[in-house]
């Protein structure tokens, strides 16, 4: 099992960005967390971040044949991007949607999730634990 973790806009600023919401741990901490969790489950993982919607579309398209599944925190694009929804459908990617916070309990505009319309699972509101749960899911170790 080879997993691609895609993190969208502003997640590079973890630790600095609204720490009351997103916590004090940094983006490199998140990358390390994903690597350690994957290693403990015996799965391969690659973790990336971009602030650009088209780059997320490119990475989803290019994942075909190279990765078995995608763990996607599209951040703000979750709530706006039909292009990301279409890319997931186009390559029939297996996707788990993840969020550090619980968007459903925040502002109304965060209640729509285009990613959630095609994701096989959503894990949110657990901080780094949302990524842990998604990795365990694809490793066949759902809790
Ligand atoms: C987020 C939630 C989104 O609503 C927000 O735009 C983000 C981060 C999360 O991980 O909680 O940038 O995806």
Short mmCIF file of C-alpha atoms and ligand atoms in Angstrom, two decimals:
data_model
loop_
_atom_site.label_atom_id
_atom_site.label_comp_id
_atom_site.label_asym_id
_atom_site.label_seq_id
_atom_site.Cartn_x
_atom_site.Cartn_y
_atom_site.Cartn_z
CA UNK A 1 0.00 0.00 0.00
CA UNK A 2 1.50 3.31 -1.14
CA UNK A 3 -0.22 6.47 0.11
CA UNK A 4 0.01 10.06 -1.11
CA UNK A 5 -0.85 12.76 1.42
CA UNK A 6 -1.80 16.07 -0.22
CA UNK A 7 -2.07 19.18 1.93
CA UNK A 8 -3.58 22.33 0.48
CA UNK A 9 -3.24 26.07 1.06
CA UNK A 10 -1.90 27.58 4.28
CA UNK A 11 -1.13 24.22 5.88
CA UNK A 12 2.57 25.06 5.44
CA UNK A 13 1.93 27.67 8.15
CA UNK A 14 0.86 25.18 10.82
CA UNK A 15 2.19 26.27 14.19
CA UNK A 16 1.96 29.95 13.19
CA UNK A 17 -1.51 29.99 11.70
CA UNK A 18 -4.38 30.47 14.21
CA UNK A 19 -2.81 28.18 16.83
CA UNK A 20 -6.01 28.27 18.91
CA UNK A 21 -7.68 26.36 16.05
CA UNK A 22 -4.87 24.41 14.42
CA UNK A 23 -2.50 23.85 17.35
CA UNK A 24 1.16 24.69 17.91
CA UNK A 25 2.74 21.81 16.02
CA UNK A 26 4.33 22.72 12.68
CA UNK A 27 4.04 21.39 9.14
CA UNK A 28 7.34 19.45 9.45
CA UNK A 29 5.85 17.90 12.63
CA UNK A 30 2.86 16.76 10.54
CA UNK A 31 5.10 15.25 7.85
CA UNK A 32 7.04 13.36 10.57
CA UNK A 33 3.79 12.21 12.19
CA UNK A 34 2.54 10.77 8.88
CA UNK A 35 5.88 9.05 8.20
CA UNK A 36 6.02 7.48 11.67
CA UNK A 37 2.38 6.35 11.58
CA UNK A 38 2.80 4.82 8.12
CA UNK A 39 6.01 3.04 9.16
CA UNK A 40 4.26 1.55 12.19
CA UNK A 41 1.51 0.22 9.87
CA UNK A 42 3.93 -1.11 7.26
CA UNK A 43 2.70 1.17 4.48
CA UNK A 44 4.64 3.56 2.22
CA UNK A 45 3.78 7.25 2.34
CA UNK A 46 4.73 10.51 0.63
CA UNK A 47 3.51 13.83 2.05
CA UNK A 48 3.26 17.01 -0.02
CA UNK A 49 1.90 20.55 0.39
CA UNK A 50 0.93 23.23 -2.12
CA UNK A 51 -0.93 26.52 -2.03
CA UNK A 52 -2.12 26.06 -5.64
CA UNK A 53 -5.37 24.43 -6.73
CA UNK A 54 -4.03 23.34 -10.14
CA UNK A 55 -1.08 21.62 -8.51
CA UNK A 56 -3.51 19.54 -6.42
CA UNK A 57 -5.34 18.61 -9.65
CA UNK A 58 -1.99 17.65 -11.28
CA UNK A 59 -0.93 15.51 -8.30
CA UNK A 60 -4.31 13.69 -8.24
CA UNK A 61 -4.05 12.96 -11.99
CA UNK A 62 -0.41 11.83 -11.68
CA UNK A 63 -1.19 9.56 -8.72
CA UNK A 64 -2.83 7.08 -11.09
CA UNK A 65 -0.69 3.93 -11.26
CA UNK A 66 1.80 5.29 -8.71
CA UNK A 67 -0.19 5.48 -5.47
CA UNK A 68 -2.95 3.21 -4.17
CA UNK A 69 -4.84 5.94 -2.33
CA UNK A 70 -4.78 9.64 -1.44
CA UNK A 71 -5.21 11.29 1.94
CA UNK A 72 -6.42 14.76 1.04
CA UNK A 73 -6.64 17.88 3.16
CA UNK A 74 -7.59 20.32 0.41
CA UNK A 75 -7.96 23.02 3.11
CA UNK A 76 -10.04 25.97 1.79
CA UNK A 77 -10.33 24.35 -1.69
CA UNK A 78 -12.40 21.61 0.00
CA UNK A 79 -15.30 24.04 0.04
CA UNK A 80 -14.92 25.54 -3.45
CA UNK A 81 -13.14 23.26 -5.91
CA UNK A 82 -15.20 21.46 -8.54
CA UNK A 83 -11.86 20.93 -10.37
CA UNK A 84 -10.52 18.78 -7.51
CA UNK A 85 -13.81 16.84 -7.35
CA UNK A 86 -13.61 16.21 -11.11
CA UNK A 87 -9.95 15.10 -10.93
CA UNK A 88 -10.76 12.53 -8.24
CA UNK A 89 -13.63 11.20 -10.37
CA UNK A 90 -11.55 11.26 -13.57
CA UNK A 91 -8.83 8.94 -12.23
CA UNK A 92 -11.18 7.01 -9.89
CA UNK A 93 -8.79 7.72 -7.02
CA UNK A 94 -9.44 6.21 -3.61
CA UNK A 95 -9.55 9.26 -1.34
CA UNK A 96 -9.89 9.87 2.39
CA UNK A 97 -10.79 13.47 3.23
CA UNK A 98 -9.02 14.80 6.32
CA UNK A 99 -9.23 18.01 8.35
CA UNK A 100 -7.47 19.06 11.53
CA UNK A 101 -10.57 20.92 12.71
CA UNK A 102 -14.22 19.99 12.26
CA UNK A 103 -15.37 22.25 9.39
CA UNK A 104 -19.01 21.29 9.99
CA UNK A 105 -18.96 23.01 13.38
CA UNK A 106 -17.39 26.23 12.04
CA UNK A 107 -18.68 28.94 9.66
CA UNK A 108 -21.57 28.00 7.37
CA UNK A 109 -19.44 28.25 4.21
CA UNK A 110 -17.28 25.36 5.47
CA UNK A 111 -20.28 22.98 5.54
CA UNK A 112 -20.07 22.27 1.80
CA UNK A 113 -17.33 19.77 0.92
CA UNK A 114 -16.74 18.91 -2.74
CA UNK A 115 -14.03 16.46 -1.63
CA UNK A 116 -16.48 14.78 0.75
CA UNK A 117 -18.83 14.07 -2.19
CA UNK A 118 -16.29 11.58 -3.61
CA UNK A 119 -14.22 10.54 -0.59
CA UNK A 120 -14.73 7.02 0.73
CA UNK A 121 -14.18 8.29 4.30
CA UNK A 122 -13.87 11.62 6.11
CA UNK A 123 -11.82 12.12 9.27
CA UNK A 124 -12.05 15.55 10.88
CA UNK A 125 -11.70 17.37 14.17
CA UNK A 126 -8.95 15.13 15.51
CA UNK A 127 -5.89 17.32 14.80
CA UNK A 128 -3.00 15.14 13.60
CA UNK A 129 -5.21 12.20 14.67
CA UNK A 130 -7.33 12.74 11.54
CA UNK A 131 -4.28 11.75 9.46
CA UNK A 132 -3.59 8.81 11.79
CA UNK A 133 -7.14 7.54 11.29
CA UNK A 134 -6.89 7.88 7.50
CA UNK A 135 -3.57 5.99 7.37
CA UNK A 136 -5.01 3.23 9.59
CA UNK A 137 -8.07 3.08 7.33
CA UNK A 138 -6.01 2.41 4.20
CA UNK A 139 -3.75 0.03 6.13
CA UNK A 140 -6.89 -2.00 6.93
CA UNK A 141 -6.66 -1.25 10.65
CA UNK A 142 -9.79 0.88 11.16
CA UNK A 143 -10.55 1.66 14.78
C1 LIG B 1 -8.97 22.67 7.24
C2 LIG B 1 -10.39 23.24 7.38
C3 LIG B 1 -10.71 24.18 6.24
O1 LIG B 1 -12.02 24.70 6.37
C4 LIG B 1 -9.73 25.35 6.24
O2 LIG B 1 -9.98 26.19 5.12
C5 LIG B 1 -8.32 24.91 6.28
C6 LIG B 1 -7.94 23.78 7.13
C7 LIG B 1 -8.59 21.80 8.45
O3 LIG B 1 -7.63 21.03 8.32
O4 LIG B 1 -9.20 21.91 9.52
O5 LIG B 1 -7.44 25.55 5.70
O6 LIG B 1 -8.94 21.86 6.09
#
